[in-house]
Coordinates of C-alpha atoms and ligand atoms in Angstrom, one line a residue:
Chain A
X1 CA -31.3 -20.7 57.6
X2 CA -29.1 -21.0 54.9
X3 CA -25.7 -23.1 54.8
X4 CA -23.7 -20.8 52.4
X5 CA -24.0 -17.4 51.2
X6 CA -21.2 -16.5 48.3
X7 CA -21.1 -12.8 47.7
X8 CA -19.8 -12.3 44.1
X9 CA -20.4 -14.2 41.1
X10 CA -16.9 -14.2 39.4
X11 CA -14.6 -17.1 38.9
X12 CA -14.0 -17.0 42.5
X13 CA -17.5 -17.1 43.7
X14 CA -18.3 -19.6 41.1
X15 CA -15.4 -22.4 41.9
X16 CA -16.0 -21.5 45.7
X17 CA -20.0 -22.4 45.4
X18 CA -19.4 -25.7 43.3
X19 CA -16.7 -27.0 45.7
X20 CA -19.1 -26.3 48.8
X21 CA -21.5 -28.0 47.1
X22 CA -19.3 -31.1 46.3
X23 CA -18.3 -30.9 49.9
X24 CA -22.0 -31.5 51.3
X25 CA -23.4 -28.0 51.8
X26 CA -26.8 -27.5 50.1
X27 CA -28.8 -24.7 50.9
X28 CA -26.1 -22.1 48.9
X29 CA -26.8 -18.9 47.2
X30 CA -24.5 -16.9 45.5
X31 CA -25.5 -12.9 45.5
X32 CA -24.3 -10.8 42.4
X33 CA -25.0 -7.3 41.7
X34 CA -24.5 -7.8 38.0
X35 CA -27.2 -8.8 35.5
X36 CA -25.1 -12.1 34.7
X37 CA -22.5 -14.4 36.3
X38 CA -18.8 -14.3 35.3
X39 CA -17.6 -11.2 37.1
X40 CA -14.3 -9.3 35.4
X41 CA -14.0 -12.3 32.9
X42 CA -17.0 -11.3 30.7
X43 CA -14.9 -8.1 29.6
X44 CA -11.7 -10.4 29.1
X45 CA -12.3 -11.4 25.6
X46 CA -8.5 -12.0 25.0
X47 CA -7.1 -15.5 25.4
X48 CA -4.7 -16.5 28.0
X49 CA -6.9 -18.0 30.7
X50 CA -7.1 -21.6 31.9
X51 CA -3.8 -22.8 30.7
X52 CA -2.9 -24.5 34.3
X53 CA -6.4 -25.7 35.2
X54 CA -7.7 -26.8 31.7
X55 CA -4.7 -27.4 29.8
X56 CA -5.8 -25.0 27.1
X57 CA -6.1 -21.3 26.2
X58 CA -9.3 -20.1 26.6
X59 CA -10.7 -16.5 26.4
X60 CA -12.1 -14.9 29.7
X61 CA -16.0 -15.7 28.7
X62 CA -15.1 -19.2 27.7
X63 CA -13.3 -19.8 31.2
X64 CA -16.6 -18.4 33.2
X65 CA -18.8 -20.5 30.8
X66 CA -17.4 -23.5 31.9
X67 CA -17.7 -22.6 35.6
X68 CA -21.3 -21.2 34.7
X69 CA -22.3 -24.7 33.1
X70 CA -20.3 -26.6 36.2
X71 CA -22.3 -24.3 38.6
X72 CA -25.8 -25.2 36.6
X73 CA -25.3 -28.9 37.4
X74 CA -25.8 -28.4 41.2
X75 CA -28.4 -27.2 43.1
X76 CA -26.8 -23.5 43.9
X77 CA -29.2 -20.6 43.8
X78 CA -28.2 -17.2 41.9
X79 CA -29.4 -14.2 42.5
X80 CA -28.6 -11.5 40.1
X81 CA -29.1 -7.8 40.2
X82 CA -28.6 -7.9 43.8
X83 CA -26.4 -5.9 45.7
X84 CA -25.0 -7.2 49.1
X85 CA -25.0 -3.9 51.5
X86 CA -23.8 -5.2 54.7
X87 CA -22.3 -8.2 56.3
X88 CA -22.2 -8.7 59.9
X89 CA -20.1 -11.1 62.1
X90 CA -23.2 -13.0 62.8
X91 CA -23.2 -13.8 59.3
X92 CA -26.4 -11.9 58.3
X93 CA -26.1 -10.6 54.7
X94 CA -28.1 -7.6 53.8
X95 CA -29.4 -7.3 50.3
X96 CA -31.1 -5.0 48.0
X97 CA -32.8 -5.6 44.4
X98 CA -35.0 -3.9 42.4
X99 CA -37.4 -7.2 42.3
X100 CA -37.5 -7.9 45.9
X101 CA -36.5 -4.8 47.8
X102 CA -34.4 -4.9 50.8
X103 CA -34.1 -8.4 52.7
X104 CA -31.5 -10.0 55.4
X105 CA -30.5 -13.7 54.6
X106 CA -28.8 -15.6 57.5
X107 CA -26.5 -18.2 56.7
X108 CA -24.0 -21.0 58.9
X109 CA -21.1 -19.6 56.6
X110 CA -20.3 -16.8 54.3
X111 CA -17.5 -16.9 51.4
X112 CA -16.3 -13.2 50.1
X113 CA -15.7 -13.1 46.7
X114 CA -16.3 -9.4 45.7
X115 CA -13.1 -9.2 43.6
X116 CA -11.1 -5.8 43.1
X117 CA -11.7 -2.2 41.9
X118 CA -9.3 -0.1 39.6
X119 CA -7.0 2.7 41.2
X120 CA -8.3 5.8 39.4
X121 CA -6.9 9.2 38.7
X122 CA -7.6 10.4 42.2
X123 CA -5.6 7.7 43.8
X124 CA -2.2 8.9 42.1
X125 CA -2.8 12.6 41.6
X126 CA -2.0 13.4 38.2
X127 CA -1.3 17.0 37.7
X128 CA -3.2 18.9 34.9
X129 CA -6.6 20.1 34.1
X130 CA -9.6 17.6 34.4
X131 CA -11.1 17.1 30.6
X132 CA -13.2 14.5 29.8
X133 CA -11.3 11.5 28.0
X134 CA -9.5 9.8 30.9
X135 CA -10.7 6.6 31.8
X136 CA -9.3 3.5 34.0
X137 CA -8.5 0.9 31.5
X138 CA -10.9 -1.5 32.9
X139 CA -13.5 1.0 32.2
X140 CA -12.4 1.2 28.8
X141 CA -12.3 -2.4 28.5
X142 CA -16.1 -2.6 29.6
X143 CA -17.3 0.1 26.9
X144 CA -15.5 -1.4 24.0
X145 CA -15.9 -5.2 24.7
X146 CA -19.2 -5.4 26.4
X147 CA -21.3 -2.3 25.0
X148 CA -19.3 -1.9 21.8
X149 CA -18.5 2.1 22.2
X150 CA -15.0 3.3 21.4
X151 CA -13.3 5.9 23.8
X152 CA -11.0 7.4 21.8
X153 CA -8.9 7.4 18.7
X154 CA -5.3 8.6 19.6
X155 CA -4.5 6.9 23.0
X156 CA -1.7 7.3 25.6
X157 CA -1.6 4.7 28.5
X158 CA -0.3 5.4 31.8
X159 CA 0.9 2.2 33.8
X160 CA 2.1 -0.9 32.4
X161 CA -0.4 -3.2 34.3
X162 CA -1.9 -6.3 32.3
X163 CA -5.1 -4.6 31.7
X164 CA -3.6 -1.4 30.3
X165 CA -1.3 -3.6 28.0
X166 CA -4.2 -5.9 26.8
X167 CA -6.1 -2.6 26.0
X168 CA -3.3 -1.2 24.1
X169 CA -3.4 -4.1 21.6
X170 CA -7.5 -4.0 21.7
X171 CA -7.5 -0.4 20.9
X172 CA -5.0 -0.5 18.3
X173 CA -7.2 -3.6 16.7
X174 CA -10.3 -1.4 16.8
X175 CA -8.4 1.4 14.6
X176 CA -7.2 3.6 17.2
X177 CA -3.5 4.8 17.5
X178 CA -1.8 4.0 20.6
X179 CA 1.1 6.2 21.0
X180 CA 3.0 4.9 24.2
X181 CA 2.5 3.0 27.3
X182 CA 4.4 4.9 30.2
X183 CA 5.4 3.4 33.5
X184 CA 6.8 4.9 36.4
X185 CA 8.9 2.2 37.8
X186 CA 11.7 1.0 35.8
X187 CA 10.2 -2.3 35.1
X188 CA 6.6 -3.2 33.7
X189 CA 3.8 -4.6 36.2
X190 CA 2.1 -6.5 33.8
X191 CA 3.4 -9.9 32.7
X192 CA 6.5 -10.0 30.0
X193 CA 4.0 -12.1 27.6
X194 CA 1.8 -9.1 27.4
X195 CA 4.4 -6.9 26.6
X196 CA 5.5 -9.0 23.7
X197 CA 2.0 -9.5 22.4
X198 CA 0.4 -6.4 23.2
X199 CA 3.2 -3.8 22.7
X200 CA 6.0 -5.0 20.4
X201 CA 3.6 -6.9 18.3
X202 CA 2.4 -3.2 17.0
X203 CA 5.3 -1.3 17.7
X204 CA 3.9 0.7 20.5
X205 CA 6.9 2.4 22.6
X206 CA 7.0 1.4 26.3
X207 CA 8.6 4.4 28.4
X208 CA 9.8 2.9 31.6
X209 CA 11.0 5.3 34.4
X210 CA 8.5 8.0 33.1
X211 CA 5.2 9.8 34.6
X212 CA 2.9 11.9 33.2
X213 CA 3.7 15.8 34.2
X214 CA 0.7 17.8 32.4
X215 CA -2.5 17.1 30.7
X216 CA -4.1 19.8 28.7
X217 CA -7.5 20.3 27.2
X218 CA -10.6 22.3 27.6
X219 CA -13.6 19.8 27.2
X220 CA -11.5 16.6 25.9
X221 CA -7.8 15.8 26.5
X222 CA -5.6 17.4 23.7
X223 CA -2.0 17.0 25.0
X224 CA -0.2 15.0 27.6
X225 CA 3.5 15.7 28.4
X226 CA 5.5 13.0 30.0
X227 CA 8.9 13.1 31.6
X228 CA 11.7 10.8 32.9
X229 CA 11.8 10.1 36.8
X230 CA 14.8 10.0 39.1
X231 CA 15.5 7.3 41.4
X232 CA 13.1 9.0 43.7
X233 CA 10.4 9.0 41.0
X234 CA 10.6 12.7 40.6
X235 CA 10.4 14.0 37.3
X236 CA 13.4 15.4 35.8
X237 CA 13.2 18.9 34.2
X238 CA 14.3 18.9 30.6
X239 CA 13.1 15.3 29.7
X240 CA 9.7 16.4 28.6
X241 CA 7.8 14.7 25.9
X242 CA 4.6 15.8 24.3
X243 CA 1.7 13.7 22.9
X244 CA -1.2 15.2 21.0
X245 CA -3.7 12.6 22.0
X246 CA -7.6 12.8 23.1
X247 CA -7.6 9.9 25.4
X248 CA -5.6 8.8 28.6
X249 CA -6.1 4.8 30.1
X250 CA -5.2 4.5 33.6
X251 CA -3.7 1.1 34.5
X252 CA -2.2 2.0 37.7
X253 CA -3.1 -1.0 40.0
X254 CA -5.9 -2.8 41.5
X255 CA -7.1 -2.4 45.0
X256 CA -9.1 -5.5 46.2
X257 CA -12.8 -4.6 47.2
X258 CA -13.4 -4.9 51.0
X259 CA -16.0 -2.0 52.2
X260 CA -18.3 -5.3 53.3
X261 CA -15.3 -7.0 55.2
X262 CA -14.5 -4.1 57.3
X263 CA -18.3 -3.5 58.3
X264 CA -18.2 -7.2 59.0
X265 CA -15.4 -6.5 61.6
X266 CA -12.8 -8.8 59.9
X267 CA -9.1 -8.2 60.4
X268 CA -7.4 -6.7 57.1
X269 CA -3.8 -6.8 56.1
X270 CA -2.0 -3.5 55.3
X271 CA 0.1 -5.1 52.4
X272 CA -2.7 -6.7 50.5
X273 CA -5.6 -4.6 51.3
X274 CA -7.2 -7.9 51.8
X275 CA -8.4 -9.5 54.8
X276 CA -5.8 -11.8 56.7
X277 CA -6.6 -15.5 55.7
X278 CA -5.5 -18.9 57.0
X279 CA -4.5 -21.9 55.3
X280 CA -8.1 -22.7 54.5
X281 CA -9.2 -19.1 53.4
X282 CA -10.8 -18.5 56.7
X283 CA -11.0 -14.8 57.9
X284 CA -10.4 -13.8 61.2
X285 CA -14.3 -14.0 61.8
X286 CA -14.9 -18.1 62.2
X287 CA -17.1 -19.1 59.5
X288 CA -16.3 -16.3 56.6
X289 CA -14.1 -17.4 54.3
X290 CA -12.6 -15.2 51.4
X291 CA -11.1 -16.0 47.7
X292 CA -9.9 -14.4 44.6
X293 CA -8.8 -10.8 44.0
X294 CA -10.9 -9.8 47.3
X295 CA -7.8 -11.2 49.3
X296 CA -5.1 -10.3 47.2
X297 CA -4.8 -9.2 43.2
X298 CA -4.3 -12.2 40.9
X299 CA -2.6 -12.2 37.5
X300 CA -4.0 -15.7 36.6
X301 CA -7.3 -16.8 36.8
X302 CA -6.5 -20.2 37.2
X303 CA -4.9 -19.6 40.7
X304 CA -8.2 -17.7 41.8
X305 CA -9.9 -21.0 41.0
X306 CA -7.7 -23.0 43.0
X307 CA -7.9 -20.8 46.0
X308 CA -11.7 -20.4 45.7
X309 CA -12.1 -24.3 45.6
X310 CA -10.2 -24.8 48.9
X311 CA -12.5 -21.7 50.5
X312 CA -15.4 -23.5 49.2
X313 CA -14.2 -26.9 50.9
X314 CA -13.4 -25.4 53.9
X315 CA -16.8 -23.8 54.3
X316 CA -18.6 -26.9 53.9
X317 CA -16.5 -28.7 56.3
X318 CA -17.4 -26.0 58.8
X319 CA -21.2 -26.0 58.2
X320 CA -20.7 -30.0 58.9
X321 CA -18.4 -29.6 62.0
X322 CA -18.6 -25.9 63.3
X323 CA -15.5 -24.0 64.6
X324 CA -12.2 -25.7 64.5
X325 CA -9.8 -25.0 67.3
X326 CA -7.1 -22.6 65.9
X327 CA -4.8 -22.7 68.6
X328 CA -1.5 -24.2 67.0
X329 CA -0.8 -21.0 64.7
X330 CA 2.3 -20.4 62.7
X331 CA 2.2 -16.4 61.7
X332 CA 3.7 -16.2 58.0
X333 CA 5.6 -12.9 57.6
X334 CA 7.4 -11.2 54.6
X335 CA 11.1 -10.8 54.7
X336 CA 13.7 -9.3 52.5
X337 CA 12.5 -8.7 48.7
X338 CA 9.0 -10.1 49.4
X339 CA 6.1 -7.8 49.6
X340 CA 3.4 -9.9 51.3
X341 CA 2.1 -13.6 51.8
X342 CA -1.2 -15.1 51.7
X343 CA -2.3 -17.1 53.8
X344 CA -0.8 -14.8 56.4
X345 CA -1.5 -17.5 59.3
X346 CA -1.3 -21.3 59.1
X347 CA -2.7 -23.5 61.2
X348 CA -0.9 -26.7 61.4
X349 CA -4.3 -29.0 62.5
X350 CA -5.7 -27.5 59.3
X351 CA -3.1 -28.5 56.8
X352 CA -4.2 -31.9 55.1
X353 CA -1.0 -32.8 52.9
X354 CA 0.7 -29.3 52.4
X355 CA 0.0 -25.7 52.5
X356 CA 0.4 -23.4 49.8
X357 CA 1.7 -20.0 50.0
X358 CA 1.3 -17.1 47.4
X359 CA 3.6 -13.9 47.4
X360 CA 4.6 -11.3 45.4
X361 CA 8.3 -10.2 45.1
X362 CA 9.2 -6.4 45.6
X363 CA 11.9 -5.9 42.8
X364 CA 13.1 -7.6 39.9
X365 CA 15.5 -10.6 40.7
X366 CA 17.4 -13.0 38.5
X367 CA 18.5 -16.3 39.5
X368 CA 17.3 -16.4 43.5
X369 CA 16.8 -18.5 46.3
X370 CA 13.5 -18.2 47.9
X371 CA 14.4 -19.0 51.7
X372 CA 11.8 -20.2 54.0
X373 CA 12.9 -19.4 57.7
X374 CA 11.4 -20.5 61.1
X375 CA 13.1 -19.2 64.4
X376 CA 16.8 -19.2 63.5
X377 CA 16.9 -22.0 61.0
X378 CA 16.2 -22.1 57.3
X379 CA 13.7 -25.0 56.8
X380 CA 13.3 -24.9 53.0
X381 CA 14.8 -23.5 50.1
X382 CA 13.2 -23.0 46.5
X383 CA 15.3 -22.0 43.1
X384 CA 13.9 -19.4 40.8
X385 CA 15.6 -18.1 37.4
X386 CA 13.9 -15.1 37.6
X387 CA 11.4 -13.3 39.5
X388 CA 9.1 -10.1 39.0
X389 CA 6.8 -7.9 40.8
X390 CA 4.2 -8.4 38.1
X391 CA 4.2 -12.2 38.5
X392 CA 2.7 -13.9 41.5
X393 CA 5.1 -16.8 43.0
X394 CA 3.8 -19.9 45.2
X395 CA 5.5 -22.3 47.1
X396 CA 4.1 -25.7 48.7
X397 CA 5.2 -26.3 52.1
X398 CA 4.7 -30.0 52.9
X399 CA 2.8 -30.8 56.1
X400 CA 5.8 -32.8 57.7
X401 CA 7.9 -29.9 57.2
X402 CA 5.7 -27.7 59.1
X403 CA 5.5 -30.0 61.9
X404 CA 9.3 -30.1 62.3
X405 CA 9.4 -26.5 62.8
X406 CA 8.5 -25.0 66.1
X407 CA 6.1 -22.4 67.1
X408 CA 6.4 -18.8 65.9
X409 CA 7.0 -17.2 62.9
X410 CA 7.8 -18.3 59.3
X411 CA 9.7 -15.9 57.1
X412 CA 9.8 -15.9 53.6
X413 CA 12.6 -13.9 51.9
X414 CA 14.5 -13.7 48.4
X415 CA 18.4 -14.1 48.1
X416 CA 19.6 -12.9 44.6
X417 CA 22.2 -15.4 43.0
X418 CA 22.7 -13.6 39.9
X419 CA 21.3 -10.7 38.3
X420 CA 20.2 -11.0 34.6
Chain B
X1 CA 20.9 -15.9 17.6
X2 CA 17.6 -14.2 18.7
X3 CA 16.2 -13.7 22.4
X4 CA 12.5 -13.9 22.5
X5 CA 10.1 -14.1 25.4
X6 CA 8.0 -17.3 25.1
X7 CA 4.2 -16.0 24.9
X8 CA 2.4 -19.5 25.0
X9 CA 2.1 -19.5 28.6
X10 CA 2.4 -17.0 31.6
X11 CA 5.7 -18.1 32.8
X12 CA 7.2 -16.3 30.0
X13 CA 10.7 -18.4 29.4
X14 CA 13.6 -16.3 28.0
X15 CA 14.1 -18.2 24.8
X16 CA 17.5 -18.0 22.6
X17 CA 16.8 -19.3 19.2
X18 CA 19.7 -20.0 16.9
X19 CA 18.7 -19.4 13.1
X20 CA 22.0 -20.8 11.9
X21 CA 21.4 -24.1 13.5
X22 CA 18.0 -25.3 12.0
X23 CA 16.2 -22.8 14.4
X24 CA 17.2 -24.8 17.6
X25 CA 15.8 -23.4 20.9
X26 CA 17.3 -23.1 24.5
X27 CA 16.1 -21.5 27.7
X28 CA 12.5 -22.9 27.0
X29 CA 10.9 -25.2 30.0
X30 CA 8.8 -27.3 28.0
X31 CA 8.5 -28.5 24.5
X32 CA 5.7 -25.6 23.4
X33 CA 8.3 -23.0 24.0
X34 CA 10.7 -24.6 21.4
X35 CA 7.9 -24.9 19.0
X36 CA 7.0 -21.2 19.5
X37 CA 10.6 -20.1 19.0
X38 CA 10.9 -21.8 15.6
X39 CA 7.4 -20.6 14.6
X40 CA 8.2 -17.2 15.7
X41 CA 11.0 -16.7 13.5
X42 CA 9.9 -18.5 10.4
X43 CA 5.9 -18.3 10.2
X44 CA 4.4 -16.2 13.3
X45 CA 1.1 -16.6 14.4
X46 CA -1.5 -15.3 16.8
X47 CA -5.1 -16.0 17.9
X48 CA -7.3 -13.1 17.4
X49 CA -9.8 -11.9 19.6
X50 CA -12.3 -9.3 18.9
X51 CA -16.2 -8.8 19.0
X52 CA -18.9 -8.3 16.7
X53 CA -22.6 -6.9 16.8
X54 CA -25.4 -9.0 18.0
X55 CA -28.8 -8.2 18.2
X56 CA -31.7 -9.4 20.8
X57 CA -29.1 -10.3 23.5
X58 CA -28.4 -9.0 26.9
X59 CA -25.5 -7.2 25.5
X60 CA -25.0 -5.6 21.9
X61 CA -21.5 -7.4 21.6
X62 CA -20.7 -10.9 21.1
X63 CA -16.8 -11.9 22.0
X64 CA -15.3 -14.1 19.1
X65 CA -11.6 -15.6 18.7
X66 CA -10.3 -17.3 15.5
X67 CA -10.7 -21.2 16.3
X68 CA -6.5 -21.5 15.4
X69 CA -3.9 -19.2 15.4
X70 CA -3.7 -17.4 12.3
X71 CA -0.2 -15.4 10.4
X72 CA 0.6 -12.5 12.5
X73 CA 0.8 -10.4 9.3
X74 CA -3.1 -11.3 8.6
X75 CA -4.2 -10.1 12.2
X76 CA -5.4 -6.6 11.0
X77 CA -7.1 -8.1 7.8
X78 CA -8.6 -10.6 9.7
X79 CA -10.1 -8.0 12.4
X80 CA -11.6 -6.0 9.1
X81 CA -13.4 -9.2 8.2
X82 CA -15.4 -8.8 11.3
X83 CA -16.9 -5.5 10.1
X84 CA -20.5 -5.4 9.3
X85 CA -21.1 -8.8 10.6
X86 CA -24.5 -8.9 12.8
X87 CA -25.6 -11.8 14.8
X88 CA -29.1 -12.5 15.9
X89 CA -29.5 -13.8 19.5
X90 CA -29.5 -16.6 20.7
X91 CA -25.7 -17.4 20.3
X92 CA -23.8 -20.3 21.5
X93 CA -20.4 -20.6 22.5
X94 CA -18.4 -22.2 19.5
X95 CA -20.7 -21.1 17.0
X96 CA -19.2 -20.2 13.7
X97 CA -19.0 -16.4 12.9
X98 CA -16.8 -16.0 9.7
X99 CA -15.7 -19.1 8.0
X100 CA -12.3 -19.4 6.6
X101 CA -11.1 -16.1 7.9
X102 CA -8.8 -14.5 5.0
X103 CA -8.3 -17.8 3.4
X104 CA -6.5 -18.9 6.3
X105 CA -8.7 -22.2 7.0
X106 CA -9.1 -20.6 10.4
X107 CA -12.8 -19.7 11.7
X108 CA -14.1 -17.1 14.0
X109 CA -16.2 -18.6 16.7
X110 CA -18.4 -17.1 19.3
X111 CA -16.8 -17.4 22.7
X112 CA -19.8 -17.1 24.8
X113 CA -23.7 -17.8 25.1
X114 CA -26.0 -15.0 24.6
X115 CA -29.9 -15.9 25.4
X116 CA -32.3 -14.2 23.2
X117 CA -34.4 -11.7 25.4
Ligands
LIG1 C1 -8.9 -6.6 33.1 C2 -8.0 -7.9 33.3 C3 -7.4 -8.7 32.7 C4 -6.9 -9.9 33.1 N1 -6.5 -10.8 32.2 C5 -5.9 -12.1 32.8 C6 -5.3 -13.4 31.8 O1 -5.1 -12.7 30.6 N2 -5.2 -14.5 32.0 C7 -5.5 -14.4 33.5 O2 -5.6 -16.2 34.0 N3 -6.4 -13.8 34.6 C8 -6.5 -12.5 34.0 N4 -7.0 -11.5 34.9 C9 -7.0 -11.8 36.0 C10 -8.5 -12.6 36.6 O3 -9.2 -12.2 35.6 C11 -9.0 -12.7 37.9 O4 -7.9 -12.7 38.8 C12 -10.2 -12.9 38.1 O5 -11.4 -12.6 37.1 C13 -10.7 -12.6 39.8 O6 -12.1 -13.3 40.0 P1 -13.0 -12.8 41.3 O7 -14.0 -13.8 41.2 O8 -11.9 -12.5 42.4 O9 -13.3 -11.4 40.9 P2 -14.3 -10.6 40.0 O10 -14.2 -11.3 38.5 O11 -14.1 -9.2 39.8 O12 -15.8 -10.9 40.5 C14 -16.3 -10.3 41.7 C15 -17.8 -10.3 41.5 O13 -18.1 -9.6 42.5 C16 -19.4 -8.9 42.5 N5 -19.8 -8.0 43.6 C17 -18.7 -7.0 44.3 N6 -19.1 -6.4 45.3 C18 -20.4 -7.0 45.2 C19 -21.3 -7.2 46.2 N7 -21.4 -5.6 47.1 N8 -22.6 -7.3 46.0 C20 -22.9 -8.1 45.1 N9 -21.7 -8.7 43.9 C21 -20.7 -7.9 44.2 C22 -18.9 -8.4 41.1 O14 -19.9 -7.7 40.3 C23 -18.4 -9.1 40.4 O15 -18.9 -10.1 39.5 C24 -7.4 -10.6 34.3 C25 -8.1 -9.2 35.1 C26 -8.5 -8.0 34.6 C27 -9.2 -7.3 35.8
LIG2 S1 8.6 -22.2 27.2 FE1 7.0 -23.7 28.1 S2 7.0 -23.1 30.2 FE2 8.1 -21.3 29.3 S3 6.9 -19.9 28.6 FE3 7.0 -21.4 27.0 S4 5.3 -22.4 27.3 FE4 5.5 -21.6 29.5

């Protein structure tokens, strides 16, 4: 029997495995379906990673490289080119690889670190014909950055998520013409810095409150029509604009990859599409932990690392000491203006010095107060100058504070003080 | 007075730069923001990332970056300097790929290891 199986060798799996090793777990295996470690970071060749964790600005491959080096100094075993097919509540992990065929591994604990996948055209139902030339931005990123193949020459981007913005710049530098970035919402889904350095730097227009209403083309995309949308996000007739282009990139959101979690009978949260987790990243199945984009979509890898280190340390503790009683539970709920929280549950006995809570707001706000309410009293307030759905927020709740509040629910909400 | 969004870190502070007053910056949460605001209006610079061809490795491309920011107006020229460059695996992260890019003094360096296979 192994101590720990980590599913996924991206930044989440790497950090979790290193921390579990440091925490005393010894028989650890990382299972990764790709030919190399590093996950999505291998294709994110731009810089902007590691400012929090390493205090310097690294590219994705450099950030991954540092953790791969750290992992090499441990005794963690890595199985590449190996796909996990199934995980059970009993912590049996079914794997398959070309080299060894089908096998079942057993462990005392499991960490889920499978990352997320991109929403594709089907998930957002774009009208029009079905020619070639429509890619998710992440797939295009892989073709261009890893395989060295261009995906098109006149490009329209639907959705202003970070991957789409990063690809707007990348394709421009590679000689393509990026005609516009079109966003359904009245605000961008990506980081402000990416709007500036990926669109504005190159004079690429951003159409907010717009969507694609038609795609024309026989074999390949030839023409795309966009239109402004009203407050109910319905296209407004007469506002159409036509672009002649050969490629559409979709950057319309990421979904945590939880097929395996479902099979293991793990409780999922409808708001995050990821597992419900406790303060130490344990799921509803004792001994199965989750971290990184499989839990909720992160915009900063530094937070993935921090969260995964917590999961790794907690798994090591679980392996050493077995199940921990989880009776004294605070349930976290999202109040006005908050879309979700991670963790969703805090077991007070499991909190060391403090509990970190991550969340996203559901609308753009100016100067605001984040209120933490327990029962009918506010127990803490945090000030922010600016809040946006594209930027993950986090607050730290000290143990002393959690002990003061009674039992029941903690609600986090936003009160806007002034709009910018 | 020019309003800018600081791109130095993901926080994205809203800066105001006063050109008439020695490019003094307000709205920044840390000194790097002040430095960025001043530089952006006097001599804007960017780190450039791209890829080059590589032979004998797991992948046909190797990611690269300029080891220091270069003037923004030279970004396209810098990327063109990578055309036709072909590396031979093994590659070590940090290895110089193009020296003194467009006379800026910056070098393009590899940003990952690629073993020979
Ligand atoms: C395009 C893009 C741009 C980004 N830009 C930035 C940025 O500028 N700055 C920043 O800080 N952050 C950025 N991020 C965010 C950051 O990179 C991610 O949050 C982080 O990589 C998530 O790590 P992860 O390990 O959870 O997931 P991943 O990196 O996706 O790793 C998951 C791994 O699990 C493996 N896996 C999945 N299912 C299985 C299975 N069944 N069996 C075996 N293996 C499996 C996958 O192959 C993959 O290697 C960006 C993300 C993306 C997608
Ligand atoms: S001013 Fe400082 S904190 Fe604000 S975005 Fe710039 S670097 Fe980040």
